[in-house]
XYZ file of C-alpha atoms in Angstrom:
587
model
C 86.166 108.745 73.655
C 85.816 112.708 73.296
C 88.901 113.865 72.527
C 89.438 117.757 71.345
C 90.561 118.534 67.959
C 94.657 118.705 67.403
C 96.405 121.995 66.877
C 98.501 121.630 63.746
C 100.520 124.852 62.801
C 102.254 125.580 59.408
C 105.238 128.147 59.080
C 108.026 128.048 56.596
C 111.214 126.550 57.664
C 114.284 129.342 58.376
C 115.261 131.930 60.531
C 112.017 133.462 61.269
C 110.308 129.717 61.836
C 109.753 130.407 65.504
C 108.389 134.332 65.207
C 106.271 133.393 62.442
C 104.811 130.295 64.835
C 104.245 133.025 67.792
C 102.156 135.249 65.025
C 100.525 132.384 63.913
C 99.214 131.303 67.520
C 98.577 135.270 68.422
C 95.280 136.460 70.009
C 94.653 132.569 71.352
C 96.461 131.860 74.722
C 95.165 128.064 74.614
C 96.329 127.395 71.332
C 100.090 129.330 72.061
C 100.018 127.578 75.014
C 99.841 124.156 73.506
C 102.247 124.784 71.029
C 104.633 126.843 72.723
C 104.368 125.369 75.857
C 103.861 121.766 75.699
C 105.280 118.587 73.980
C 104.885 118.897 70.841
C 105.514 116.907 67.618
C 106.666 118.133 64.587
C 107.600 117.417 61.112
C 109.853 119.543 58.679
C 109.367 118.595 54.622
C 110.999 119.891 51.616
C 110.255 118.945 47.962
C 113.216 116.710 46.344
C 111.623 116.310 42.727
C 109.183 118.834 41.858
C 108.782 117.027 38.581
C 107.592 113.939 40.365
C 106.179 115.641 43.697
C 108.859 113.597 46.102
C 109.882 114.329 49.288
C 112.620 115.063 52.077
C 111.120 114.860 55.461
C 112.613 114.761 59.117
C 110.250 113.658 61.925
C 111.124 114.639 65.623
C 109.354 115.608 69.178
C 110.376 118.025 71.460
C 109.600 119.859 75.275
C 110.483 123.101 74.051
C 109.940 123.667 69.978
C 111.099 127.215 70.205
C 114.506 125.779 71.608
C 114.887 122.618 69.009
C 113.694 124.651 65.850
C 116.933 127.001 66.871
C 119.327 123.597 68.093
C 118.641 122.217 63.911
C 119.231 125.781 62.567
C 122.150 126.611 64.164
C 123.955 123.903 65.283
C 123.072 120.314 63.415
C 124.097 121.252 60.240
C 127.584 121.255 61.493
C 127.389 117.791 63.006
C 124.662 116.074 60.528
C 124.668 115.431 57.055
C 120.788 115.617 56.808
C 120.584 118.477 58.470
C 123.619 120.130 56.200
C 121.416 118.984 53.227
C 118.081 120.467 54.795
C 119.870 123.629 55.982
C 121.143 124.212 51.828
C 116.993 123.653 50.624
C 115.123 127.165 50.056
C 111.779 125.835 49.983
C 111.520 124.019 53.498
C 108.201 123.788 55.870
C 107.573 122.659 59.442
C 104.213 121.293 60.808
C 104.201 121.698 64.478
C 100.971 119.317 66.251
C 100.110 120.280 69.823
C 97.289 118.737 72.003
C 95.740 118.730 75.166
C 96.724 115.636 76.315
C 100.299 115.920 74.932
C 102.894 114.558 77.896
C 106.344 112.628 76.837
C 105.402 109.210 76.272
C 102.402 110.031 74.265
C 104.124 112.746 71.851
C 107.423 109.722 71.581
C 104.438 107.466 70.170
C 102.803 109.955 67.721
C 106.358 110.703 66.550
C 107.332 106.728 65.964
C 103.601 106.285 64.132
C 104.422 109.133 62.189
C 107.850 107.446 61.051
C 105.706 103.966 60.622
C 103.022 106.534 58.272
C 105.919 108.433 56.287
C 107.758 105.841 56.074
C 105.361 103.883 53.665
C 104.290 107.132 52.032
C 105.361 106.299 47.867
C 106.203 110.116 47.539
C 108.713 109.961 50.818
C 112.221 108.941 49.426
C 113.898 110.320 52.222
C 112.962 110.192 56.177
C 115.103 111.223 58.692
C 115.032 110.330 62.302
C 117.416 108.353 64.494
C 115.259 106.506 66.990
C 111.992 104.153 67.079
C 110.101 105.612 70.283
C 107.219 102.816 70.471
C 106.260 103.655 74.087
C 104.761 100.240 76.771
C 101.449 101.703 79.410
C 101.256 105.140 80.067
C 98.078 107.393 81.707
C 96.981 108.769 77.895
C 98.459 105.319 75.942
C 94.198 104.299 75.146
C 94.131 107.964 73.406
C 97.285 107.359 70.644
C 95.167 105.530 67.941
C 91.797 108.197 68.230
C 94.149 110.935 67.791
C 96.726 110.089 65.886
C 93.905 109.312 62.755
C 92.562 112.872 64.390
C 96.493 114.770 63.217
C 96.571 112.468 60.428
C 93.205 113.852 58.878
C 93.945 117.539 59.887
C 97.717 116.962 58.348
C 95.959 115.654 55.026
C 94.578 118.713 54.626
C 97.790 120.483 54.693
C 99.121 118.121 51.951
C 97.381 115.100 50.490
C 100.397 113.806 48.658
C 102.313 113.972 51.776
C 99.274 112.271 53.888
C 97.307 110.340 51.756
C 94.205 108.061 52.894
C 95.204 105.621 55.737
C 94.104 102.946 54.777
C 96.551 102.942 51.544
C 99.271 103.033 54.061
C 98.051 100.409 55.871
C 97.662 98.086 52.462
C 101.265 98.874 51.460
C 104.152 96.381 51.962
C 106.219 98.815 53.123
C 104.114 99.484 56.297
C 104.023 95.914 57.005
C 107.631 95.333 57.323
C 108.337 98.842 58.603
C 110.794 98.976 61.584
C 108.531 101.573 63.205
C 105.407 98.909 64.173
C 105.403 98.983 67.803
C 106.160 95.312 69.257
C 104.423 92.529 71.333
C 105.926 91.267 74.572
C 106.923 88.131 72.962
C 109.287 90.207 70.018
C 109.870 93.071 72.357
C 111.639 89.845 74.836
C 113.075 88.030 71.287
C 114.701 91.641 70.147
C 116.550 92.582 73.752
C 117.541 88.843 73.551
C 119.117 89.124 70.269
C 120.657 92.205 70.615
C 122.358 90.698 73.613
C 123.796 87.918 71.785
C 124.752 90.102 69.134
C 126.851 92.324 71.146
C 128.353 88.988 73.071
C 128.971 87.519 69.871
C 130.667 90.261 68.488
C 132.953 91.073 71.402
C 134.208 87.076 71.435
C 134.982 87.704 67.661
C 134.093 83.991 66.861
C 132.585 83.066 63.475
C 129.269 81.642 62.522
C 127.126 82.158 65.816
C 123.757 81.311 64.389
C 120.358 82.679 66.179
C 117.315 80.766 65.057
C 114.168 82.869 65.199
C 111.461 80.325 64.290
C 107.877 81.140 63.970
C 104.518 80.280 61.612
C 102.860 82.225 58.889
C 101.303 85.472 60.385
C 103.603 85.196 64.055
C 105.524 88.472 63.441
C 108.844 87.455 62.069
C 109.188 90.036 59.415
C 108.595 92.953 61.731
C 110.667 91.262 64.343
C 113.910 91.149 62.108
C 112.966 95.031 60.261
C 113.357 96.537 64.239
C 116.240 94.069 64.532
C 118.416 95.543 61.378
C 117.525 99.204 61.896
C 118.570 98.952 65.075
C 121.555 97.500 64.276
C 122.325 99.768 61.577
C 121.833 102.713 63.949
C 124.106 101.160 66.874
C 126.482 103.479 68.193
C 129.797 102.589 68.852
C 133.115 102.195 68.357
C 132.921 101.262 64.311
C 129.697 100.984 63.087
C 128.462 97.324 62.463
C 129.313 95.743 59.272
C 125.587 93.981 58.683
C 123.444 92.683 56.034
C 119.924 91.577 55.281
C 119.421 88.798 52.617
C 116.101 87.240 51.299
C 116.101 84.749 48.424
C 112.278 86.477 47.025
C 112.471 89.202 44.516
C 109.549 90.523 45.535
C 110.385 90.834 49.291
C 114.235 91.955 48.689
C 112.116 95.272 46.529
C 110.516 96.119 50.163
C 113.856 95.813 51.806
C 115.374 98.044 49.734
C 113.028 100.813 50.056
C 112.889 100.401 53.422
C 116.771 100.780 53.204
C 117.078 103.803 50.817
C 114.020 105.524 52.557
C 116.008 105.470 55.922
C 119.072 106.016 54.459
C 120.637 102.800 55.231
C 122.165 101.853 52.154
C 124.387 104.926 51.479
C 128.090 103.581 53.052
C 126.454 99.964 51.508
C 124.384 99.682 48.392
C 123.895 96.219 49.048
C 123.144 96.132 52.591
C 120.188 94.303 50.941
C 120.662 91.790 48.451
C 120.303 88.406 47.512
C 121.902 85.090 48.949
C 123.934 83.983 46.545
C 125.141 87.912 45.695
C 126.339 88.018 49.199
C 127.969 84.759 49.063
C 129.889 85.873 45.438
C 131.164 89.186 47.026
C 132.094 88.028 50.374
C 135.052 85.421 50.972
C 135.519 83.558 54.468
C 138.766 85.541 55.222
C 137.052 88.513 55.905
C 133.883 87.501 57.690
C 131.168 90.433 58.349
C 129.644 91.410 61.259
C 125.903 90.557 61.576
C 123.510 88.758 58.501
C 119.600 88.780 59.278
C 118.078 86.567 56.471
C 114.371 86.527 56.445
C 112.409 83.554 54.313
C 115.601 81.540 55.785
C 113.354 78.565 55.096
C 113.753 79.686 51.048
C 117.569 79.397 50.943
C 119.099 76.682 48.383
C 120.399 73.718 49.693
C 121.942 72.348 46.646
C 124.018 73.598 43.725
C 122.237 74.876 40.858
C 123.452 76.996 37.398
C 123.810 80.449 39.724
C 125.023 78.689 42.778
C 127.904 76.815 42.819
C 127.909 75.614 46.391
C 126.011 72.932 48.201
C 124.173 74.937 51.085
C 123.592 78.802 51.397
C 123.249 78.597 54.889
C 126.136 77.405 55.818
C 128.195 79.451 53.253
C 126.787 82.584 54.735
C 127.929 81.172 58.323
C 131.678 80.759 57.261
C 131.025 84.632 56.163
C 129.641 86.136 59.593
C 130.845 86.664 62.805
C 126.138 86.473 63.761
C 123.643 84.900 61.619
C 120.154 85.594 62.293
C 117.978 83.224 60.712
C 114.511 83.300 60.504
C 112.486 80.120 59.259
C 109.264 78.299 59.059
C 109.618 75.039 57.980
C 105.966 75.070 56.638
C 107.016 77.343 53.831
C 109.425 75.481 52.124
C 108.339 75.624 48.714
C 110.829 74.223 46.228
C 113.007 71.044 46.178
C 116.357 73.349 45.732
C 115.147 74.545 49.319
C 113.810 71.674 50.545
C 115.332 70.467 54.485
C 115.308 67.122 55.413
C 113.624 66.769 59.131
C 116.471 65.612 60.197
C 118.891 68.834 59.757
C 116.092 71.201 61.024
C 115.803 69.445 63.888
C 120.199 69.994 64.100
C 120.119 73.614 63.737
C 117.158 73.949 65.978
C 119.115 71.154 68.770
C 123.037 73.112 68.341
C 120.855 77.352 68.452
C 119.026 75.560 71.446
C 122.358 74.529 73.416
C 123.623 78.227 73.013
C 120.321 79.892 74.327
C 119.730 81.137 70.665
C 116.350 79.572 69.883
C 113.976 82.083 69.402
C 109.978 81.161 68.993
C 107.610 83.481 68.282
C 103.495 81.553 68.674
C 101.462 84.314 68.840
C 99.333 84.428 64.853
C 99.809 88.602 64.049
C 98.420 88.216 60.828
C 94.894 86.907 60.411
C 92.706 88.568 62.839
C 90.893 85.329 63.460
C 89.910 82.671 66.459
C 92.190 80.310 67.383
C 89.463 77.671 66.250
C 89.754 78.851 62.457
C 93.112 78.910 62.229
C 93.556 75.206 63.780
C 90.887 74.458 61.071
C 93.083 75.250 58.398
C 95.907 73.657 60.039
C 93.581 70.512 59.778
C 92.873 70.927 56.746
C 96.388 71.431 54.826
C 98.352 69.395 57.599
C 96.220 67.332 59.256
C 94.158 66.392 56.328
C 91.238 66.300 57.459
C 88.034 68.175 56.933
C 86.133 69.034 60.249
C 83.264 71.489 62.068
C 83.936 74.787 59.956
C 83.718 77.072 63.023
C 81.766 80.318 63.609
C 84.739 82.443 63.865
C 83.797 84.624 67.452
C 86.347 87.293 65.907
C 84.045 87.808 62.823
C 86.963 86.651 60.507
C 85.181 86.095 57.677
C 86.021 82.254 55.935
C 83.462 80.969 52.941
C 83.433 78.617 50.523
C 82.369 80.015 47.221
C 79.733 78.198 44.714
C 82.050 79.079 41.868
C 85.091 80.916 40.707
C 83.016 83.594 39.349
C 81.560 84.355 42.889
C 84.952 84.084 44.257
C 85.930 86.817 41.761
C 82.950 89.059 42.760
C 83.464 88.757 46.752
C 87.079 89.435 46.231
C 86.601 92.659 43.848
C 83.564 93.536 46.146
C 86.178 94.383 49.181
C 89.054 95.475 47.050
C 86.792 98.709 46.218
C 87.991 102.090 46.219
C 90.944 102.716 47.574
C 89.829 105.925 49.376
C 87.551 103.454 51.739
C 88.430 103.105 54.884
C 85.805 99.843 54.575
C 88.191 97.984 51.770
C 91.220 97.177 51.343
C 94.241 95.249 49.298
C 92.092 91.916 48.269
C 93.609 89.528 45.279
C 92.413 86.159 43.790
C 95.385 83.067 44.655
C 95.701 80.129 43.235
C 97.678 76.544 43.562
C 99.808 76.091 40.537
C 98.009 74.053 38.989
C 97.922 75.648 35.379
C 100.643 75.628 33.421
C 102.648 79.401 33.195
C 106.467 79.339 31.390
C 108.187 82.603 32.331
C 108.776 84.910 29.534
C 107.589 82.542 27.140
C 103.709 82.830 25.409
C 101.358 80.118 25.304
C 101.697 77.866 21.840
C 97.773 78.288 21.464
C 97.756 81.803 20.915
C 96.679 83.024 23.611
C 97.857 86.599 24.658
C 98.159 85.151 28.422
C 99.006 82.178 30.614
C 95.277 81.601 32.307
C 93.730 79.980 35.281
C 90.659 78.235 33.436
C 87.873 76.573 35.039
C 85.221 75.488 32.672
C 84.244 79.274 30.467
C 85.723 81.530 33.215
C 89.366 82.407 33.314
C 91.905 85.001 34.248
C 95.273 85.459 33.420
C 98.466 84.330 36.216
C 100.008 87.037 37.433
C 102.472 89.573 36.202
C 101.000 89.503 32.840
C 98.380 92.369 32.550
C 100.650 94.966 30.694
C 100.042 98.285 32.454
C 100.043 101.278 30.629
C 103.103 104.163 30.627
C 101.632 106.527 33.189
C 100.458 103.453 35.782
C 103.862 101.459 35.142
C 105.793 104.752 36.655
C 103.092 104.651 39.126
C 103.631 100.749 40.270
C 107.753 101.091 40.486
C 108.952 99.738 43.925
C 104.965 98.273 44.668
C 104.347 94.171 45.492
C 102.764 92.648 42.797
C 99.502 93.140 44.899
C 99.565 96.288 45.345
C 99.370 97.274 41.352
C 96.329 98.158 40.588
C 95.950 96.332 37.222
C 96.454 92.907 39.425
C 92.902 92.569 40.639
C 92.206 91.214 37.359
C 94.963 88.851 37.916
C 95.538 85.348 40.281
C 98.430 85.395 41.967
C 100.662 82.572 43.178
C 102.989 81.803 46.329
C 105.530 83.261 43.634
C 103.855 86.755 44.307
C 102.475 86.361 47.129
C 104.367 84.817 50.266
C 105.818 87.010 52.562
C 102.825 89.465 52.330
C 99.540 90.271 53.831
C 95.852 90.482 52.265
C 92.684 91.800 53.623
C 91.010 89.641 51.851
C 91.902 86.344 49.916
C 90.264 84.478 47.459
C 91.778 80.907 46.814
C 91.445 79.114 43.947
C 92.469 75.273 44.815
C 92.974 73.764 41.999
C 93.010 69.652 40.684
C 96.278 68.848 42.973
C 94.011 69.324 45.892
C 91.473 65.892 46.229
C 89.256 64.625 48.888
C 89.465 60.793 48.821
C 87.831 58.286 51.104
C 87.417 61.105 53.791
C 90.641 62.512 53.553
C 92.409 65.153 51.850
C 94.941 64.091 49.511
C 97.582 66.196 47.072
C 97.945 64.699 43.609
C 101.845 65.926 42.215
C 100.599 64.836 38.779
C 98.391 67.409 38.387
C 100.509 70.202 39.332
C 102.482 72.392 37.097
C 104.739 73.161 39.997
C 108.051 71.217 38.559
C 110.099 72.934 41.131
C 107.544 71.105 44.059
C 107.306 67.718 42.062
C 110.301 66.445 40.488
C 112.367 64.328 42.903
C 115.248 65.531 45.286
C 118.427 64.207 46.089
C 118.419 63.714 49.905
C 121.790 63.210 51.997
C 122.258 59.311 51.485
C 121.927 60.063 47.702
C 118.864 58.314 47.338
C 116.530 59.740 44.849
C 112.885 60.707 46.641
C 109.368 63.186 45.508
C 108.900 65.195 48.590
C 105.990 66.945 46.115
C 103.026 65.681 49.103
C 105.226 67.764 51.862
C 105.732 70.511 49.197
C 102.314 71.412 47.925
C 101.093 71.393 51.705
C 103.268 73.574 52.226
C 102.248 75.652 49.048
C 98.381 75.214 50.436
C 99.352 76.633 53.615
C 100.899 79.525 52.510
C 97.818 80.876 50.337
C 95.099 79.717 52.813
C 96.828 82.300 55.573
C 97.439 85.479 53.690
C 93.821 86.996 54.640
C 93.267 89.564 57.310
C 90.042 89.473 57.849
C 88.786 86.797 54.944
C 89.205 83.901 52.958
C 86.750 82.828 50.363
C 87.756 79.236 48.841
C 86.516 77.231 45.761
C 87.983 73.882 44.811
C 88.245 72.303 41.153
C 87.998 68.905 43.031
C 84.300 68.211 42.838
C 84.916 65.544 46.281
C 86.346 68.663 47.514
C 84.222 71.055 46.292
C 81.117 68.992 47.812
C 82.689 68.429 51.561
C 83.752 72.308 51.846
C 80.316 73.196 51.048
C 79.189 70.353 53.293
C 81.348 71.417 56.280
C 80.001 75.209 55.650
C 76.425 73.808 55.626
C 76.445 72.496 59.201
C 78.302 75.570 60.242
C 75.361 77.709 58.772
C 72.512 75.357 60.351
C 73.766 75.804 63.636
């Protein structure tokens, strides 16, 4: 595809904006034309820290730019507060981007990618906008992704701070749960649906309507509930909505929270996101809120425990809601504090069914790989079975590894630099299978808690100290995103919830292959929380550890992209995995 160069024109932002946009487009009737005269996008920035190079920025489209510039001088700082705040800066710019091929629904698209872009940016702390614009078919929709890296390139000249590489965006956890990705049919049909119910639910005034969004690793859950509370925390109406977004995973509820302060969410609400049990605490059942969206629903407690008095978070948080919006995955229950007996899933699935508020999304988002090497994983954890390793037709890229230290090697080979376009965020994962005690040191001496396998070994993660300048650096980032963690194996701990472009799993000696089948062994885990036994409804006392470390299997076998590179401890394991890949590479 051909497509002509983008205009992109810088003028400072104030009274004489628009005169010094008409000198700057002088002498070149195309280019005044285009910017002038067409749809344009635009984005106005202002430094918030100078100390720490942070930014203010307000992203917007327009018909007539001459005609908006004039609408936020004049007459939005009476009505806004971000435009009151803007209006008070004295060192503000505006980027205006014009293009041939500019219409409405293609400058709407640019202008939500450019939220989805800022909106992950580390120096952005504050973006302004009140819409997501993701546009369906239109005559120029096959041009957006050419020339939107096209404005993105020209716009990192400008400012490479304010545009850095791409594909560091792209690796960041706040892009992946942005509420800016444009949505599939399926979660395009699941948001109307639940927006419906929302607003039937609320009108009705009942209590405790639950909506059960159910979907596997990779199906677009996260995405689908980020557009679900922006949305609803933008809703115009009579009051605004009273809602909240809970997630019991430290490491996820960081995300949400930047996502929240970014977009300006949390200012009536500081803990618009927070934690389960916090909500629970501050919230009695006499004055119920409006809407909760809990992601990770399949991570809530159900039992008591030192920092959680009650028997079952779900159903506290019901008695506290007028709409619950639950999103689960029964395959990533990892604990025995969350663990659901079959029995009560298939209740709240049965009682969200009878009210039309089932929601399933089937479509894998995450790994970009055949249908045929996904089901072979699903074998393999679920099905336990080893069979035909396919040739994945999608070029997914799935290996077993000889040994640990060419694990390491493949892994660090496609983390590279991160000003490649060709890498990307790629980590080593392991099973817990090695023993690590939280804030405690090893009795051995040893400076770290290590993954060993005969003389090589790393350290589990968050345990490389990083120095002043890069700890400042890594506040608000995923424990895969540090830089320092490459060096590192991380754990379901660290990693669920989260995408890789490469994985590297370690399975470690919980993982067997017996008499042709694959079989988990709970005594060689170190994952107490997955082994010890659980109190089911009838009181009786069972180990739900085989269900459990599937489950734990599952999650670190589907955090790849576009690879996974396995070795096993288990030499029976080892020696079929290599066996399986074998025939693959014969054929």
């Amino acid at each position: 595809m051909d497509l002509k160069s983008p205009i992109v024109e810088e003028v400072k932002y104030n009274a004489h904006a628009i005169q010094s946009l008409e000198t700057a487009v002088k002498g070149d009737e195309k280019k005044k034309e285009l910017i002038l005269d067409y749809p344009t996008d635009y984005i106005i920035y202002t430094k918030r820290d100078v100390k720490t190079d942070t930014y203010e920025v307000y992203v917007g489209e327009t018909n007539d730019i001459g005609r908006r510039t004039l609408q936020h001088l004049n007459e939005d700082p009476k009505e806004r507060p971000d435009w009151d705040r803007l209006s008070k800066k004295d060192d503000i710019s505006m980027l205006v981007i014009g293009h041939e091929h500019f219409n409405k629904s293609l400058t709407l698209d640019i202008e939500n990618r450019l939220m989805l872009y800022l909106g992950s940016v580390d120096s952005v702390k504050q973006l302004d906008n009140r819409r997501t614009n993701s546009q369906s078919k239109y005559f120029t929709s096959d041009e957006m992704e050419p020339l939107f890296t096209k404005i993105w390139r020209k716009l990192r000249v400008k400012n490479k701070t304010l545009f850095p590489v791409e594909r560091v965006i792209r690796d960041s956890a706040v892009f992946k749960a942005s509420p800016f990705h444009s949505l599939t049919k399926d979660q395009a049909y699941a948001r109307e649906l639940i927006m419906n119910k929302v607003t039937d639910a609320i009108g009705s005034n009942k209590i405790g309507q639950m909506i059960f969004v159910e979907g596997e690793a990779g199906s677009g859950k996260t995405v689908l509930l980020s557009s679900l509370f922006y949305l609803l925390s933008n809703i115009d109406g009579e009051r605004p909505l009273d809602n909240y977004l809970l997630v019991n995973h430290n490491q996820q509820l960081t995300v949400y929270q930047q996502i929240a302060k970014k977009l300006g969410l949390d200012k009536e609400n500081p803990d618009i996101v927070s934690k389960p049990t916090r909500f629970i605490n501050n919230h009695s059942e006499d004055a119920p809120v409006d809407v909760v969206l809990i992601d990770e629903a399949h991570l809530l407690w159900t039992q008591g425990k030192q920092s959680y008095q009650g028997n079952n978070q779900l159903e506290d948080i019901l008695k506290r809601a007028r709409v619950v919006i639950v999103i689960f995955d029964k395959h990533q229950t990892l604990t025995t504090e969350e663990y659901w007996e079959e029995a009560e899933i298939n209740q709240l699935r049965e009682s969200a069914n009878k009210q039309g508020n089932l929601v399933q999304l089937k479509n894998q988002m995450r790994m970009d790989a055949s249908a045929q090497t996904i089901n072979w994983i699903k074998d393999f954890v679920y099905g336990r079975k080893l069979t035909f390793l396919p040739k994945d037709d999608r070029g997914y890229d799935l290996r077993v590894m000889k040994s640990p230290e060419d694990l390491e090697k493949e892994i660090k080979k496609h983390a590279g630099s991160e000003e490649s376009d060709e890498h990307g965020l790629s980590r080593m994962l392991a099973t817990f299978d090695w023993e690590y005690i939280d804030k405690k040191k090893p009795k051995d001496g040893d400076e770290h808690w290590d993954v060993k396998i005969g003389e090589w070994e790393k350290p589990w993660n968050l345990q490389i100290e990083p120095d002043k300048e890069l700890k400042l650096k890594n506040r608000g980032l995923s424990w895969a995103e540090q830089p320092q963690t490459i060096n590192e194996i991380g754990s379901t701990y660290t990693i669920q919830g989260f995408d890789l472009n490469y994985s590297g799993v370690i399975i470690g000696p919980s993982v067997t292959y017996r008499h042709g089948k694959v079989v988990f062994n709970p005594d060689a885990s170190f994952n107490s929380k997955a082994t010890r036994r659980r109190t089911l409804k009838d009181n009786s006392k069972v180990r739900v550890a085989d269900q459990l470390l599937a489950n734990e299997l599952n999650v670190l076998l589907t955090r790849g992209v576009h690879g996974l590179y396995i070795y096993a401890v288990d030499e029976a394991l080892q020696q079929k995995l290599m066996e399986v890949q074998n025939e693959r590479n014969m054929n």
